[in-house]
XYZ file of C-alpha atoms in Angstrom:
282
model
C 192.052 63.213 94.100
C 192.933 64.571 97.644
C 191.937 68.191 97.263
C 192.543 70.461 100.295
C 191.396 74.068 100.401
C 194.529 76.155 101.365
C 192.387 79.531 101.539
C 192.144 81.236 104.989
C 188.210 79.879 104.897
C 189.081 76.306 103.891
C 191.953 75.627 106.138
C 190.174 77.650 109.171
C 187.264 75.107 108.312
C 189.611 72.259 108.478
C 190.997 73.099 112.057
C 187.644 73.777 113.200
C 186.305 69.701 111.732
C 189.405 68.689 113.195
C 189.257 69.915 116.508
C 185.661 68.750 116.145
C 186.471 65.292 115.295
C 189.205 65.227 117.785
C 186.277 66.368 120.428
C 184.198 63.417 119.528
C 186.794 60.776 119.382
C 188.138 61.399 122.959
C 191.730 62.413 121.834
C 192.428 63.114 124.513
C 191.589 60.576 126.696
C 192.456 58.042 124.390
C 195.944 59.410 124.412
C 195.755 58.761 128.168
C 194.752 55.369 127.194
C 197.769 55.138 124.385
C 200.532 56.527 126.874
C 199.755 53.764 129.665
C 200.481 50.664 126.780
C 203.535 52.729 125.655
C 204.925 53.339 129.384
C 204.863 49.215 129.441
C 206.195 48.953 126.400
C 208.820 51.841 126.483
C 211.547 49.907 128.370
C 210.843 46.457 126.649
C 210.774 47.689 123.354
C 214.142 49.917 124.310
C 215.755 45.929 125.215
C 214.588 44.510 122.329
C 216.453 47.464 120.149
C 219.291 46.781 122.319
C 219.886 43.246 121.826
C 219.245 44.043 117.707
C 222.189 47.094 118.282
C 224.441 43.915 120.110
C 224.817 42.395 116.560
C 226.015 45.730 115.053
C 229.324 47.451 115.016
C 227.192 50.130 117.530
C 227.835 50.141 121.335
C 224.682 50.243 123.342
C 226.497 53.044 125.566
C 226.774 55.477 122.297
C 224.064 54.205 120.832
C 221.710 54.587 124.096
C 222.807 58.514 124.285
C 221.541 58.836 120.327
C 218.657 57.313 121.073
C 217.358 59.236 124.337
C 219.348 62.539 123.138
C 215.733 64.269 122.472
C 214.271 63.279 125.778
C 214.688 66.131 128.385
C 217.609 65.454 131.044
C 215.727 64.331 133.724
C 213.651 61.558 131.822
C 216.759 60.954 129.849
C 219.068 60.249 133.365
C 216.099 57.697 134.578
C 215.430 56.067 131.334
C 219.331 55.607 131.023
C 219.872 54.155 134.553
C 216.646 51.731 134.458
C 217.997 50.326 130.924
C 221.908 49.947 132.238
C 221.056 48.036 134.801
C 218.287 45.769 133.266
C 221.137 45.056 130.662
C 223.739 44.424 133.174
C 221.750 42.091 134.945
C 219.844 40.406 132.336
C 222.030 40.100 129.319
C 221.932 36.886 128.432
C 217.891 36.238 129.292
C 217.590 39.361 126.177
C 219.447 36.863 124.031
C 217.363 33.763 124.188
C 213.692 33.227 124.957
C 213.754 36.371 127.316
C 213.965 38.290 124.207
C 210.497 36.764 122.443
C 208.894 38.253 125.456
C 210.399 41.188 125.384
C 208.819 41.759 121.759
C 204.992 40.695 123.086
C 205.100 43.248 125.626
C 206.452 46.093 123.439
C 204.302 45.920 121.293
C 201.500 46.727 123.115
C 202.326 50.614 122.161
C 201.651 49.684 118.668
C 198.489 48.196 119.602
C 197.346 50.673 121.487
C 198.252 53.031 118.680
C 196.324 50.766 116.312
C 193.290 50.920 117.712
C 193.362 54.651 118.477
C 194.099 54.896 114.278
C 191.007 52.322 114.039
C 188.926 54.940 115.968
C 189.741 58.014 113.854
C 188.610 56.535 110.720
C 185.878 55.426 112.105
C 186.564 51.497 111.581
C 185.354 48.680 114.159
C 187.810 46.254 115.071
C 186.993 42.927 113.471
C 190.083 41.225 112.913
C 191.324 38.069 115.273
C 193.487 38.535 118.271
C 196.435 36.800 116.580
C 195.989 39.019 113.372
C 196.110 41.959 115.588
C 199.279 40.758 117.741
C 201.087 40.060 115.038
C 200.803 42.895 113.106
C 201.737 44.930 116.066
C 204.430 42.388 116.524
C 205.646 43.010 112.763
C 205.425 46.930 113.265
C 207.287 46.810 116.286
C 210.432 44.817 114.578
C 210.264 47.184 111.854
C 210.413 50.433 113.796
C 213.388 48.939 115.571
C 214.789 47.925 112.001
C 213.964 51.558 110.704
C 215.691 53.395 114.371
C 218.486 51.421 113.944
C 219.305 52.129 110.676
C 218.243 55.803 111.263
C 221.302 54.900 114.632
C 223.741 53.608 111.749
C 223.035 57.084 109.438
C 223.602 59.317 112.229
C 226.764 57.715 113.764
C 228.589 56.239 110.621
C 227.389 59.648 109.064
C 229.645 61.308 111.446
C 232.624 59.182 110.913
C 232.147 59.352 107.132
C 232.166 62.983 107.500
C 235.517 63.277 109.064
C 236.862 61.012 106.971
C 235.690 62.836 103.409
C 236.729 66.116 104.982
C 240.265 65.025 105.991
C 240.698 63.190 102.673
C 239.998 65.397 100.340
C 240.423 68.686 101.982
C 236.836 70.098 101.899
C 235.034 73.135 103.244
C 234.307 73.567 106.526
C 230.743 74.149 104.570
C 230.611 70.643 103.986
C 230.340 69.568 107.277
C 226.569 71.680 107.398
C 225.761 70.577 104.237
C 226.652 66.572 105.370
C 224.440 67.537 109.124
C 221.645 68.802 107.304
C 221.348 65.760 104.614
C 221.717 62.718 107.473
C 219.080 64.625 109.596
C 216.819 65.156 106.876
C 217.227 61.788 105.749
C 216.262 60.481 109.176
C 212.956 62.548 109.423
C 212.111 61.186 105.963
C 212.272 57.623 107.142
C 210.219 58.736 110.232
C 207.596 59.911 107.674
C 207.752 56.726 105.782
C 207.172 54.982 109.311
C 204.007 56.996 109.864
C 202.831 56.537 106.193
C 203.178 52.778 106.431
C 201.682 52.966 110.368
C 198.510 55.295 108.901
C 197.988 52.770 105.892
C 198.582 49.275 106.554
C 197.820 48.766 110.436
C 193.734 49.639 110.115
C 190.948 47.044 109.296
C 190.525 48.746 105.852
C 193.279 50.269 104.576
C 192.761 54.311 102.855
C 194.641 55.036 99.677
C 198.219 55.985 100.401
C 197.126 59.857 99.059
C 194.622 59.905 102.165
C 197.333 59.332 104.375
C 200.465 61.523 103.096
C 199.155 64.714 105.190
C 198.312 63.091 108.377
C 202.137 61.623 108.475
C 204.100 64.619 107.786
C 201.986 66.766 110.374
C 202.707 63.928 112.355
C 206.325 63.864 111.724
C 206.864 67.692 111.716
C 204.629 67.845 114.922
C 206.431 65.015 116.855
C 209.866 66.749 115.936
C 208.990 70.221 117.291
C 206.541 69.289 120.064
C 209.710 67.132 121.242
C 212.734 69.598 120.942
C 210.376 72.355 122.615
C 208.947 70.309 125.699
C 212.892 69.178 125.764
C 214.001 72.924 125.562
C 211.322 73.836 128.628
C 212.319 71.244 130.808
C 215.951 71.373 130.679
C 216.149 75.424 130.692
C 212.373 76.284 132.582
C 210.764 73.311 134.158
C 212.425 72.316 137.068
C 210.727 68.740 137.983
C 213.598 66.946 139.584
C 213.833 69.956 142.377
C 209.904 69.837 142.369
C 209.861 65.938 142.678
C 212.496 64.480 143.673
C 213.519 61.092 142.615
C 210.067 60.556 140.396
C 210.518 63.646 138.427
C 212.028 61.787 135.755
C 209.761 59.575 135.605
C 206.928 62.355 135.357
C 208.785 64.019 132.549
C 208.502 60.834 130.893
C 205.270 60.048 131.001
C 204.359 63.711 129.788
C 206.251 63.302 126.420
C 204.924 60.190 125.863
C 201.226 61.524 126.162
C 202.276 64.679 124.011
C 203.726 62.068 121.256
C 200.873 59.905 121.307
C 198.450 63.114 121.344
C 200.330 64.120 118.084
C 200.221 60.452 116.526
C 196.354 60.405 116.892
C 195.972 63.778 115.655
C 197.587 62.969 112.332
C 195.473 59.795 112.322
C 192.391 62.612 112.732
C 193.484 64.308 109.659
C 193.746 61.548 107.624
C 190.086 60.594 109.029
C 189.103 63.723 107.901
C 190.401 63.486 104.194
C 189.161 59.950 104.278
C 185.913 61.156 105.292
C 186.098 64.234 102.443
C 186.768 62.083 99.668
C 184.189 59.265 100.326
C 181.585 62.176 100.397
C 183.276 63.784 96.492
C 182.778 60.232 95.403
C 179.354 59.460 96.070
């Protein structure tokens, strides 16, 4: 059984192993390593969601602002410009072959991210190059499966909402009640995202039990660490007056090295449990 120690001693021990562990893995570095592959990725991966959103009721304009809504202003401005015109230009390449392309090269994030899980518990890559690719290949179509549903929740949510209130005459209470249920739904399939990422991507896979911690710090951590870098950039950190035309672009590549710091570190608590319960069961 996964037993964690929830005393001030245990869990103080826990942070210490962790940062420990975290020390000895590189973390840090490898999320250097992890945020170049995703800043390669980013904008492929974003046209690969967008030619998935083309077959949907969902307009890439409305859709694109859902998307980047949690980026800070000044990554979200660049990221939106730099996708508007790749789409404008290149529409019909993301519809045919263009598109297959598009998929390799985004999911070099998830590989990247795969091996960095692969480090943490302490596994050696042994698996073929094609196993490898396509696994990142299949992760990659299902995060775009799981954000665009997550898209559909959010925006039909809305709709549904004004509709049921208008209907049938309900509370304004309802409308809170609705908010709080489509957002909490979304960070749930986020956490199943992480569960599956934690569990089936490494060479052996842990029990799911091993894994359940590691994704909802991950999930939890993700969400805050994003709303409160977003909160200090918009309201404190002035970049764009600092850097001109490439402060977007460092804003950017800052959140993407806090996410993948965050990703790693809940694949470093799972390493740890891992690591626990192999010991309990010799």
């Amino acid at each position: 059984m996964l037993i964690i120690n929830l005393k001030s001693n245990g869990l103080l021990k826990f942070i210490k192993n962790l940062y420990k562990q975290m020390q000895y893995h590189e973390v840090q570095a490898l999320g250097a390593q992890v945020t170049f592959y995703l800043i390669l990725s980013f904008f492929p991966f974003l046209m690969f969601l967008i030619t998935l959103i083309s077959y949907t009721p969902l307009t890439s304009q409305s859709t694109l602002e859902s998307l980047l809504s949690f980026l800070p202003n000044d990554a979200y401005v660049f990221v939106l410009d730099i996708v508007q015109q790749i789409v404008e230009e290149k529409s019909s390449t993301l519809l045919s072959v263009g598109m297959i392309s598009t998929l390799f090269v985004a999911s070099n994030g998830v590989a990247a991210l795969i091996r960095g899980i692969n480090k943490s518990y302490e596994l050696t890559e042994k698996r073929p190059f094609w196993k490898k690719r396509g696994l990142a290949i299949l992760f990659t179509i299902a995060l775009s499966i799981v954000i665009l549903f997550s898209l559909i929740l959010l925006v039909f949510g809305e709709i549904l909402t004004g509709f049921l209130t208008n209907y049938f005459n309900l509370p304004s209470s309802f409308n809170i009640l609705w908010f709080l249920i489509r957002y909490i739904s979304s960070l749930f399939i986020m956490w199943l995202v992480f569960v599956c990422l934690y569990r089936y991507t490494p060479v052996v896979r842990p029990d799911i039990k091993n894994v359940l911690l590691g994704a909802t710090f991950t999930t939890i951590g993700w969400f805050l660490t994003s709303y409160g870098f977003s909160t200090y950039v918009n309201h404190f950190g002035h970049y764009s007056s600092t850097y001109g035309s490439i402060g977007g672009v460092i804003v950017l590549l800052i959140w993407l090295y806090i996410s993948s710091i965050i990703i790693l570190t809940g694949a470093e608590v799972n390493g740890l449990i891992i690591k626990k319960n192999n010991k309990n069961n010799i």
